[in-house]
Amino acid sequence: GIQVEQSPPDLILQEGANSTLRCNFSDSVNNLQWFHQNPWGQLINLFYIPSGTKQNGRLSATTVATERYSLLYISSSQTTDSGVYFCAALTGFQKLVFGTGTRLLVSP
Amino acid sequence: NAGVTQTPKFRILKIGQSMTLQCAQDMNHNYMYWYRQDPGMGLKLIYYSVGAGITDKGEVPNGYNVSRSTTEDFPLRLELAAPSQTSVYFCASSYSGPSGVYNEQFFGPGTRLTVL
């Protein structure tokens, strides 16, 4: 089955810094989702992005489907951005295959 | 809309006990899913359903059963609980129309289950 890899596994930032998270997938996918899992465990939808670029406030995402990767950009990071960021590839029957996540800590 | 709701939020089971995790959605989504998340890991698909009366196995179905009698509800049954089933369980739903266009999945708040 498809493999989804995320990097880096851990990231520590000072408040106000920018960062780029990467998601590689091993095969063609129908779509790609990015999630933020906050410290309370809740999964928050960030982007649903099969290709191209989308922006939402300080966050943006780019998926290059032909090269099988997606990037999540976080600008001017805030302490509330802390948590785990997951990408998940959408395969047949809308099944999501998750990566192992990037754990982000933003310190004040 | 409440979105995807799950009950209970927390549960402790003894080895060999059984329980049902409840999941409901009010978005009229046809697809529903159960995932589990082990510590420090991503989510893995247990079972999914493409509509009432239709279910199928995901990546890690052993030890679980599901049923889907209505569009809104998708309960997950654990029979003979084992310590390996200690995990956080997430329910999700999505909509796919006649054209087959894929849409994003929305997740419930999760149920934290401990088996001792």
Short mmCIF file of C-alpha atoms in Angstrom, two decimals:
data_model
loop_
_atom_site.label_atom_id
_atom_site.label_comp_id
_atom_site.label_asym_id
_atom_site.label_seq_id
_atom_site.Cartn_x
_atom_site.Cartn_y
_atom_site.Cartn_z
CA GLY A 1 0.00 0.00 0.00
CA ILE A 2 0.89 3.65 -0.16
CA GLN A 3 3.52 4.98 2.26
CA VAL A 4 3.39 8.50 3.69
CA GLU A 5 6.50 10.01 5.23
CA GLN A 6 6.78 13.32 7.06
CA SER A 7 9.78 15.41 7.95
CA PRO A 8 11.13 16.62 10.22
CA PRO A 9 9.77 14.39 13.02
CA ASP A 10 10.31 17.12 15.62
CA LEU A 11 10.66 20.88 15.34
CA ILE A 12 11.28 23.54 17.98
CA LEU A 13 10.72 27.18 17.06
CA GLN A 14 10.90 30.53 18.72
CA GLU A 15 7.65 32.47 18.50
CA GLY A 16 7.61 34.53 15.31
CA ALA A 17 9.75 32.13 13.27
CA ASN A 18 8.71 30.51 9.98
CA SER A 19 8.80 26.81 9.17
CA THR A 20 8.21 24.32 6.37
CA LEU A 21 6.90 20.81 6.96
CA ARG A 22 7.21 18.18 4.24
CA CYS A 23 5.06 15.20 3.31
CA ASN A 24 6.20 12.60 0.75
CA PHE A 25 3.93 9.88 -0.58
CA SER A 26 4.97 6.77 -2.46
CA ASP A 27 2.23 6.53 -5.05
CA SER A 28 -0.43 8.56 -6.82
CA VAL A 29 -3.16 9.77 -4.52
CA ASN A 30 -6.68 11.11 -5.05
CA ASN A 31 -6.15 13.95 -2.64
CA LEU A 32 -4.17 15.08 0.39
CA GLN A 33 -5.25 16.46 3.74
CA TRP A 34 -3.26 18.35 6.38
CA PHE A 35 -4.36 18.26 10.01
CA HIS A 36 -3.25 19.90 13.22
CA GLN A 37 -3.65 17.78 16.35
CA ASN A 38 -3.71 20.18 19.28
CA PRO A 39 -2.37 19.32 22.75
CA TRP A 40 -5.86 18.14 23.77
CA GLY A 41 -5.86 15.56 20.99
CA GLN A 42 -8.40 17.20 18.72
CA LEU A 43 -7.82 16.84 14.96
CA ILE A 44 -8.34 20.11 13.13
CA ASN A 45 -8.66 20.20 9.36
CA LEU A 46 -6.16 22.59 7.82
CA PHE A 47 -6.11 21.93 4.08
CA TYR A 48 -7.63 19.61 1.53
CA ILE A 49 -5.28 20.03 -1.41
CA PRO A 50 -4.81 17.60 -4.34
CA SER A 51 -2.52 20.01 -6.19
CA GLY A 52 -1.51 23.63 -6.30
CA THR A 53 -1.35 26.08 -3.43
CA LYS A 54 -3.88 27.18 -0.83
CA GLN A 55 -3.55 29.78 1.90
CA ASN A 56 -5.41 30.32 5.14
CA GLY A 57 -4.07 33.16 7.26
CA ARG A 58 -0.53 32.40 8.38
CA LEU A 59 -0.68 28.89 6.96
CA SER A 60 -0.34 27.79 3.38
CA ALA A 61 0.07 24.45 1.65
CA THR A 62 1.43 23.34 -1.69
CA THR A 63 1.00 19.92 -3.26
CA VAL A 64 3.00 18.82 -6.30
CA ALA A 65 1.16 15.64 -7.19
CA THR A 66 3.45 14.73 -10.12
CA GLU A 67 6.44 14.69 -7.76
CA ARG A 68 4.49 13.12 -4.88
CA TYR A 69 5.03 15.64 -2.14
CA SER A 70 3.23 18.35 -0.22
CA LEU A 71 4.55 21.21 1.90
CA LEU A 72 2.93 23.04 4.79
CA TYR A 73 4.23 26.54 5.54
CA ILE A 74 3.73 28.19 8.89
CA SER A 75 4.67 31.84 9.07
CA SER A 76 5.08 34.02 12.17
CA SER A 77 4.52 31.01 14.42
CA GLN A 78 2.58 31.38 17.67
CA THR A 79 2.54 29.23 20.79
CA THR A 80 -0.96 28.07 19.82
CA ASP A 81 0.57 26.46 16.72
CA SER A 82 2.17 23.83 18.96
CA GLY A 83 1.01 20.25 18.51
CA VAL A 84 1.40 17.54 15.90
CA TYR A 85 0.89 18.14 12.20
CA PHE A 86 -0.26 15.19 10.10
CA CYS A 87 -0.59 14.79 6.40
CA ALA A 88 -2.83 12.05 5.09
CA ALA A 89 -3.14 10.71 1.55
CA LEU A 90 -6.60 9.91 0.23
CA THR A 91 -6.71 6.56 -1.57
CA GLY A 92 -9.50 4.39 -2.94
CA PHE A 93 -12.94 4.52 -1.22
CA GLN A 94 -11.78 7.77 0.36
CA LYS A 95 -9.51 5.94 2.77
CA LEU A 96 -6.89 8.13 4.45
CA VAL A 97 -3.35 6.88 5.01
CA PHE A 98 -1.62 8.99 7.65
CA GLY A 99 2.01 9.89 8.07
CA THR A 100 3.64 9.67 11.50
CA GLY A 101 3.46 13.43 12.00
CA THR A 102 5.71 16.38 12.76
CA ARG A 103 5.70 17.40 16.42
CA LEU A 104 5.99 21.20 16.68
CA LEU A 105 6.80 23.15 19.82
CA VAL A 106 6.69 26.94 19.65
CA SER A 107 8.27 28.61 22.64
CA PRO A 108 7.50 32.19 23.73
CA ASN B 1 -24.53 21.25 13.21
CA ALA B 2 -22.77 19.24 15.90
CA GLY B 3 -20.57 17.60 13.25
CA VAL B 4 -19.13 14.24 14.32
CA THR B 5 -19.82 13.26 17.92
CA GLN B 6 -18.36 10.36 19.89
CA THR B 7 -19.22 8.79 23.24
CA PRO B 8 -17.78 8.09 25.70
CA LYS B 9 -14.78 10.43 25.93
CA PHE B 10 -12.85 8.09 28.23
CA ARG B 11 -13.24 4.46 29.27
CA ILE B 12 -11.26 1.90 31.22
CA LEU B 13 -11.96 -1.76 30.49
CA LYS B 14 -10.74 -4.93 32.08
CA ILE B 15 -9.23 -7.64 29.87
CA GLY B 16 -12.00 -9.73 28.32
CA GLN B 17 -14.75 -7.14 28.69
CA SER B 18 -16.71 -5.82 25.72
CA MET B 19 -17.97 -2.38 24.84
CA THR B 20 -19.41 -0.29 22.04
CA LEU B 21 -17.99 3.06 21.01
CA GLN B 22 -20.68 5.32 19.64
CA CYS B 23 -20.30 7.68 16.67
CA ALA B 24 -22.88 9.92 15.08
CA GLN B 25 -22.80 12.62 12.42
CA ASP B 26 -25.45 15.15 11.39
CA MET B 27 -23.92 16.30 8.09
CA ASN B 28 -25.72 13.73 5.95
CA HIS B 29 -22.39 12.19 4.99
CA ASN B 30 -22.54 8.79 3.31
CA TYR B 31 -19.00 7.67 4.21
CA MET B 32 -17.99 6.95 7.80
CA TYR B 33 -14.75 5.62 9.26
CA TRP B 34 -13.12 4.36 12.43
CA TYR B 35 -9.44 4.98 13.09
CA ARG B 36 -7.19 4.23 16.03
CA GLN B 37 -4.18 6.24 17.12
CA ASP B 38 -1.48 4.64 19.23
CA PRO B 39 0.92 6.87 21.22
CA GLY B 40 3.31 8.84 19.01
CA MET B 41 1.82 7.45 15.82
CA GLY B 42 -0.48 8.47 13.02
CA LEU B 43 -4.01 7.14 12.67
CA LYS B 44 -4.76 3.72 11.21
CA LEU B 45 -8.06 2.73 9.59
CA ILE B 46 -10.03 0.00 11.38
CA TYR B 47 -13.31 -0.16 9.41
CA TYR B 48 -15.22 2.03 7.05
CA SER B 49 -18.70 2.28 5.56
CA VAL B 50 -19.82 3.73 2.25
CA GLY B 51 -23.48 3.84 3.25
CA ALA B 52 -26.11 2.26 5.45
CA GLY B 53 -25.79 -1.52 5.44
CA ILE B 54 -22.35 -1.53 3.78
CA THR B 55 -19.12 -1.92 5.75
CA ASP B 56 -15.62 -3.11 4.97
CA LYS B 57 -12.31 -3.76 6.72
CA GLY B 58 -9.49 -1.30 6.89
CA GLU B 59 -5.85 -1.86 7.83
CA VAL B 60 -6.30 -3.10 11.43
CA PRO B 61 -9.76 -4.74 11.81
CA ASN B 62 -8.92 -7.67 14.10
CA GLY B 63 -10.75 -7.58 17.42
CA TYR B 64 -13.42 -5.14 16.23
CA ASN B 65 -16.83 -5.24 14.60
CA VAL B 66 -19.03 -2.56 13.08
CA SER B 67 -22.54 -2.13 11.79
CA ARG B 68 -24.27 0.70 9.99
CA SER B 69 -28.05 0.59 10.15
CA THR B 70 -28.59 4.33 9.58
CA THR B 71 -26.77 7.09 7.71
CA GLU B 72 -26.11 8.95 10.95
CA ASP B 73 -24.65 6.27 13.22
CA PHE B 74 -21.61 4.01 12.98
CA PRO B 75 -20.88 2.14 16.24
CA LEU B 76 -17.64 0.22 16.82
CA ARG B 77 -17.82 -2.94 18.92
CA LEU B 78 -14.86 -4.31 20.86
CA GLU B 79 -15.23 -7.96 21.85
CA LEU B 80 -12.91 -9.52 24.46
CA ALA B 81 -10.83 -6.40 25.08
CA ALA B 82 -7.05 -6.86 25.13
CA PRO B 83 -4.25 -4.50 26.32
CA SER B 84 -3.20 -4.10 22.66
CA GLN B 85 -6.48 -2.26 22.08
CA THR B 86 -5.45 0.54 24.42
CA SER B 87 -5.57 3.52 22.09
CA VAL B 88 -7.46 6.66 21.11
CA TYR B 89 -10.30 5.94 18.72
CA PHE B 90 -11.46 8.50 16.18
CA CYS B 91 -14.59 8.42 14.08
CA ALA B 92 -14.75 10.41 10.83
CA SER B 93 -17.17 11.09 8.02
CA SER B 94 -17.14 12.48 4.50
CA TYR B 95 -19.44 12.89 1.53
CA SER B 96 -19.04 11.47 -1.95
CA GLY B 97 -21.68 12.34 -4.51
CA PRO B 98 -22.80 10.53 -7.67
CA SER B 99 -19.89 11.98 -9.64
CA GLY B 100 -17.46 10.25 -7.28
CA VAL B 101 -15.69 13.48 -6.34
CA TYR B 102 -13.61 12.99 -3.21
CA ASN B 103 -14.21 15.30 -0.28
CA GLU B 104 -12.38 15.93 2.96
CA GLN B 105 -12.96 13.86 6.07
CA PHE B 106 -14.10 15.44 9.32
CA PHE B 107 -13.16 13.90 12.64
CA GLY B 108 -14.83 13.54 16.01
CA PRO B 109 -13.11 14.39 19.30
CA GLY B 110 -12.00 10.84 19.99
CA THR B 111 -12.50 8.21 22.70
CA ARG B 112 -9.53 7.38 24.93
CA LEU B 113 -9.68 3.68 25.83
CA THR B 114 -7.46 1.89 28.32
CA VAL B 115 -7.55 -1.89 28.74
CA LEU B 116 -6.03 -3.19 31.99
#
